[in-house]
Short mmCIF file of C-alpha atoms in Angstrom, two decimals:
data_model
loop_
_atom_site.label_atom_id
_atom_site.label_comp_id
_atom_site.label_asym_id
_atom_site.label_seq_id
_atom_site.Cartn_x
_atom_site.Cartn_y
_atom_site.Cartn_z
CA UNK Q 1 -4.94 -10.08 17.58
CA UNK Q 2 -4.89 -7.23 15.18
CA UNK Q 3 -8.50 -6.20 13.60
CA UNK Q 4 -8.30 -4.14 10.88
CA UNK Q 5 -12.08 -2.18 10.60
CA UNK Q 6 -13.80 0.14 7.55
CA UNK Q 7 -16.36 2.50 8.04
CA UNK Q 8 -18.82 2.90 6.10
CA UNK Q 9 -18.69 -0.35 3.87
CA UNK Q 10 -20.28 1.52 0.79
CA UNK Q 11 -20.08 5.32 0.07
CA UNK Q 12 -22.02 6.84 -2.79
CA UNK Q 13 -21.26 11.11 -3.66
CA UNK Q 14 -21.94 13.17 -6.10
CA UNK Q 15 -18.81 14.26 -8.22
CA UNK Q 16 -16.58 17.59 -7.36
CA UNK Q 17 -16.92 16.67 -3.31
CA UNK Q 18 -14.69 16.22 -1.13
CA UNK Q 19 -14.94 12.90 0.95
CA UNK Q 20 -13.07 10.98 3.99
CA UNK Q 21 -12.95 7.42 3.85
CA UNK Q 22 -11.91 5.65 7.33
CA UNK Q 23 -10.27 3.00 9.02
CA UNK Q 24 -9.32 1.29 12.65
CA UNK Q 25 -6.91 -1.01 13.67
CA UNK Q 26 -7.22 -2.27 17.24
CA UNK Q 27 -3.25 -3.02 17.83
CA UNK Q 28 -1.38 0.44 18.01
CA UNK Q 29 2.16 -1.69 17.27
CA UNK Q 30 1.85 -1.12 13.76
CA UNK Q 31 5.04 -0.94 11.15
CA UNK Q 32 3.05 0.60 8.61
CA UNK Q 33 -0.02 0.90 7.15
CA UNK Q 34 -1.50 1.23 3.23
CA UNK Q 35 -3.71 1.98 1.34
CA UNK Q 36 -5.02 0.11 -2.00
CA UNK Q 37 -7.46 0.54 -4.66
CA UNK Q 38 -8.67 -2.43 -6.42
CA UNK Q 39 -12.06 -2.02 -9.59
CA UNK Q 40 -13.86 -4.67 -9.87
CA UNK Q 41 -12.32 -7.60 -11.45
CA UNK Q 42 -9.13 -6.41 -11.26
CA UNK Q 43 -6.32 -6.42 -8.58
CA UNK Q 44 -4.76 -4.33 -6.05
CA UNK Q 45 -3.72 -0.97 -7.10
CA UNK Q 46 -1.19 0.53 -4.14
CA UNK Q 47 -2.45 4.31 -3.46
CA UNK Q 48 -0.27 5.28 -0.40
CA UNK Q 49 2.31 4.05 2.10
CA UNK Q 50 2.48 5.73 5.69
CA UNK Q 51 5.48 4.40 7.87
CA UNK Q 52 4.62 4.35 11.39
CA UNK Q 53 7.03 7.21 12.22
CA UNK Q 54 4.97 9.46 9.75
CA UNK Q 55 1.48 11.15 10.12
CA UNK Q 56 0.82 11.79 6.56
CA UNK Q 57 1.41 10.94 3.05
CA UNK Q 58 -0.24 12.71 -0.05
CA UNK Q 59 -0.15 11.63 -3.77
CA UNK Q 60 -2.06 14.05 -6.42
CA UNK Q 61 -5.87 14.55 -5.19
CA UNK Q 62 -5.23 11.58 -2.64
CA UNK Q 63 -3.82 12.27 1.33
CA UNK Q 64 -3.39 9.82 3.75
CA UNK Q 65 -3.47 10.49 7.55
CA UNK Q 66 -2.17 8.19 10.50
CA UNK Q 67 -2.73 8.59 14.33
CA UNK Q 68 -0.94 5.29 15.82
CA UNK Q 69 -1.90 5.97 19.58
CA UNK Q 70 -5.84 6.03 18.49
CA UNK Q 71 -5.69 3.25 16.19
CA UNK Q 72 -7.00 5.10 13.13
CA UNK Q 73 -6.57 6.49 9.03
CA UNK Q 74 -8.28 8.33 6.80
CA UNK Q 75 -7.79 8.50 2.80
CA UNK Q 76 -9.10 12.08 2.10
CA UNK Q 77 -9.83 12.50 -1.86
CA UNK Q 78 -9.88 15.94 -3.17
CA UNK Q 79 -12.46 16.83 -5.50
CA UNK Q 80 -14.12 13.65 -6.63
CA UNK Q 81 -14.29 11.93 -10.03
CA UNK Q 82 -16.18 9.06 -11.78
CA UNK Q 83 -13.12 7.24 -12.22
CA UNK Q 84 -12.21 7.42 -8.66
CA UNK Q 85 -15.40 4.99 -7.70
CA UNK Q 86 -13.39 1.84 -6.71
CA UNK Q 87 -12.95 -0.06 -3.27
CA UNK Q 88 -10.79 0.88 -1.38
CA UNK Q 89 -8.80 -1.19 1.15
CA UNK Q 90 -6.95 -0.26 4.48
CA UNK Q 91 -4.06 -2.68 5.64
CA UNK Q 92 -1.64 -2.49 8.48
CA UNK Q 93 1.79 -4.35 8.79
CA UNK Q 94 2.93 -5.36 12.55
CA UNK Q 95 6.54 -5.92 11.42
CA UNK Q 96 8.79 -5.97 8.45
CA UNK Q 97 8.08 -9.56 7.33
CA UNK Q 98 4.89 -10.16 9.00
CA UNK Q 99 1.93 -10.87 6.75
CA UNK Q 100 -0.50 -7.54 5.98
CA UNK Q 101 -3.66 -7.56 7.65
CA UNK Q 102 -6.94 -5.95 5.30
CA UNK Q 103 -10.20 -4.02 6.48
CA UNK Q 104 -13.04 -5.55 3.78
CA UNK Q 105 -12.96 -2.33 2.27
CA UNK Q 106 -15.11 0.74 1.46
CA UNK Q 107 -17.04 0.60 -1.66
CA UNK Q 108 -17.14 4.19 -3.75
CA UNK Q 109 -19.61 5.15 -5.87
CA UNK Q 110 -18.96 9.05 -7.50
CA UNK Q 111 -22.56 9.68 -9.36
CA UNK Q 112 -21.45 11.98 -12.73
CA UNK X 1 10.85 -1.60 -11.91
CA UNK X 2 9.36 -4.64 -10.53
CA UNK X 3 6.66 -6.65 -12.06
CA UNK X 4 4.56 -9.39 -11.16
CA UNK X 5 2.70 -11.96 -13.49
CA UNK X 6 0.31 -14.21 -12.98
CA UNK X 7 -1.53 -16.72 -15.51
CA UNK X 8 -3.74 -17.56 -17.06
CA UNK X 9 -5.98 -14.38 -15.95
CA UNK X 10 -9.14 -16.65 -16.17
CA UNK X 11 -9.75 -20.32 -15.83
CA UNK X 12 -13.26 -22.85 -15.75
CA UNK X 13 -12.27 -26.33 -13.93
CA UNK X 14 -14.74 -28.80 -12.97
CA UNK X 15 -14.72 -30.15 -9.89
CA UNK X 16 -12.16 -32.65 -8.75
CA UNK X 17 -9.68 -31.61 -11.30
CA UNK X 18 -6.31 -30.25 -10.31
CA UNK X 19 -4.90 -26.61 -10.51
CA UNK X 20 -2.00 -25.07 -11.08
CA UNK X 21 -1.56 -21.30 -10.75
CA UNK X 22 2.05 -19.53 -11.37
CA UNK X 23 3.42 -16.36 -9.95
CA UNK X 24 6.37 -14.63 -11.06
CA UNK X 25 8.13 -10.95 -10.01
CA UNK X 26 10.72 -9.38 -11.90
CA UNK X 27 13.21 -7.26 -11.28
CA UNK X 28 13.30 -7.78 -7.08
CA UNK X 29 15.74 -10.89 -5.04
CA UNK X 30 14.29 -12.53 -2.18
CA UNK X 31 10.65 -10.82 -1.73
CA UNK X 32 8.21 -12.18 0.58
CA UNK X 33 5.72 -13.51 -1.92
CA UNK X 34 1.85 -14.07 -1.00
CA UNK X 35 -1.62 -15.81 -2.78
CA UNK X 36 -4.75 -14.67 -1.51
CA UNK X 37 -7.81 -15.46 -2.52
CA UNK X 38 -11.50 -12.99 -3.01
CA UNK X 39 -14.65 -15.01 -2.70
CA UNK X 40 -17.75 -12.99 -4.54
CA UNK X 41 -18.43 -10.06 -2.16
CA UNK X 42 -16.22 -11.05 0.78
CA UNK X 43 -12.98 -9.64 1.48
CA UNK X 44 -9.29 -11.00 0.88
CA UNK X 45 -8.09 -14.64 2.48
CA UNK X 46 -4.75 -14.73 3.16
CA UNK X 47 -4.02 -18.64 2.14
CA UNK X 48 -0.12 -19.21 1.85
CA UNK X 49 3.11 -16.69 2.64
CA UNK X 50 6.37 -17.54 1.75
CA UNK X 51 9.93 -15.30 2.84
CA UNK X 52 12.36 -17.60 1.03
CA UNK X 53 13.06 -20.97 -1.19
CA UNK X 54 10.62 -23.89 0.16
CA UNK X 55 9.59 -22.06 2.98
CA UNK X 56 5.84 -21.90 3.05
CA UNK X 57 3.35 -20.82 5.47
CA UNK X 58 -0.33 -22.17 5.36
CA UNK X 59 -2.95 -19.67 6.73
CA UNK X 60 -5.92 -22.12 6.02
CA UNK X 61 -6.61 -25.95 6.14
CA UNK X 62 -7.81 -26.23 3.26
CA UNK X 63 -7.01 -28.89 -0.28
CA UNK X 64 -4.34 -26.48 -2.04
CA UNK X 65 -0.54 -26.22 -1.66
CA UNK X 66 1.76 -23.91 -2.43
CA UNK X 67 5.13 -24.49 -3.45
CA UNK X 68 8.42 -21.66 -3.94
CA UNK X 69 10.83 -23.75 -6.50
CA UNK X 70 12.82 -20.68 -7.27
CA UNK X 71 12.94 -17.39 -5.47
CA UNK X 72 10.69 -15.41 -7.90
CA UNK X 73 8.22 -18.29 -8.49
CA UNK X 74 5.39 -19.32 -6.16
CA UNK X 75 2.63 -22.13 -7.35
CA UNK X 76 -0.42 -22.45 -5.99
CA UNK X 77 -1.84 -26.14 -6.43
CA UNK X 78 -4.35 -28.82 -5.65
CA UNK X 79 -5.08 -32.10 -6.37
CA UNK X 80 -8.88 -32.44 -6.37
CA UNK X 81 -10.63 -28.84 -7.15
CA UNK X 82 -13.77 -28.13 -4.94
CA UNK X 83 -16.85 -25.80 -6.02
CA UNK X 84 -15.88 -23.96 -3.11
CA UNK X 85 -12.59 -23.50 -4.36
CA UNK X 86 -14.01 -21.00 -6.85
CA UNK X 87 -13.03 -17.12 -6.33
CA UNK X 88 -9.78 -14.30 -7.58
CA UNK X 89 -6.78 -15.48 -6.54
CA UNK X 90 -4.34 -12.91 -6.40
CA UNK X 91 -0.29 -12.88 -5.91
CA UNK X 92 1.90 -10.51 -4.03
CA UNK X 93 5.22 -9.19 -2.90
CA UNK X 94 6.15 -7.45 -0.60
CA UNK X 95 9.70 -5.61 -0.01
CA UNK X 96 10.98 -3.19 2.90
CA UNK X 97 7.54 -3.58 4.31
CA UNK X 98 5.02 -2.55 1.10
CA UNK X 99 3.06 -4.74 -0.31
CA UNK X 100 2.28 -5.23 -4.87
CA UNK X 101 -0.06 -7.35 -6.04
CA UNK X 102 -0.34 -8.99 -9.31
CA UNK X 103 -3.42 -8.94 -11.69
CA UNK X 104 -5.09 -12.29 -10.12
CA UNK X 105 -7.06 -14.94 -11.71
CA UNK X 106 -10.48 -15.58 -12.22
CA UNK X 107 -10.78 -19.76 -11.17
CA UNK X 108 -14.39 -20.72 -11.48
CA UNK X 109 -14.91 -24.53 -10.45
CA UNK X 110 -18.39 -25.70 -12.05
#
């Protein structure tokens, strides 16, 4: 059974820095995996989409990594703004029509 | 482009009443469609998925139903609301493999 795990649950930095959020999946069979934003109140935002034939996908200040055989992402965000403090949610697809599969989410916090 | 609505954005029920909650996506055929639903502080419950015209899959036992009359339209029902029942229930689509959600509503059962 696929797990889908994010580490650390809540992240607080101070604006300009660069930061790494993370996440694990236990089942390396993946079809592909994305990323989401959601603020509070408010629903699911999609950031970036990484195919399971690709290693990377980048979108302005945003790049997303994938290494299938170790089960693991990261969302790397580039210089760090207030209005980039959001959760953000991991979730992998096994196959095309499957149903998606979410970590709970990292919780950012960028102090002005 | 495709869009998905949902309505209404908020809603106060008390309990035992019935719900009905509509999805709709423009501008796709045939999506997979999804609800989910986001208790306070916990992450997202998959509760029904649906890849075509009155096929329905249930994810959790629970008092709701979903229903796909048309093949941009899934309802999410129930007869008797519970207090439990409360949370964000949000819609989705998915196409080629990528998943869009809708704007979700805000169902609080007092």
């Amino acid at each position: 059974k696929q797990e889908v795990t994010q580490i650390p649950a809540a992240l607080s930095v101070p604006e300009g820095e660069n930061l790494v959020l993370n996440c694990s999946f236990t089942d390396s069979a993946i079809y592909n995996l994305q990323w989401f934003r959601q603020d509070p109140g408010k629903g699911l935002t999609s950031l970036l989409l990484i195919q399971s034939s690709q290693r990377e996908q980048t979108s302005g200040r945003l790049n997303a990594s994938l290494d299938k055989s170790s089960g693991r992402s990261t969302l790397y965000i580039a210089a760090s703004q207030p209005g980039d403090s959001a959760t953000y949610l991991c979730a992998v697809l096994m196959n095309r029509d499957d149903k998606i599969i979410f970590g709970k989410g990292t919780r950012l916090h960028i102090l002005p | 482009s495709q869009t998905i609505h949902q309505w209404p954005a908020t809603l106060v029920q008390p309990v035992g009443s019935p719900l009905s909650l509509e999805c709709t996506v423009e501008g796709t055929s045939n999506p997979n469609l999804y609800w989910y639903r986001q208790a306070a502080g916990r992450g997202l419950q998959l509760l029904f998925y649906s890849v075509g015209i009155g096929q329905i899959s249930s994810e959790v036992p629970q008092n709701l139903s979903a229903s796909r009359p048309q093949d941009r339209q899934f309802i999410l029902s129930s007869k008797k609301l519970l207090l439990s029942d409360s949370g964000f229930y949000l819609c989705a689509w998915s196409w080629e493999g990528e998943q869009y959600f809708g704007p979700g509503t805000r169902l609080t059962v007092t």
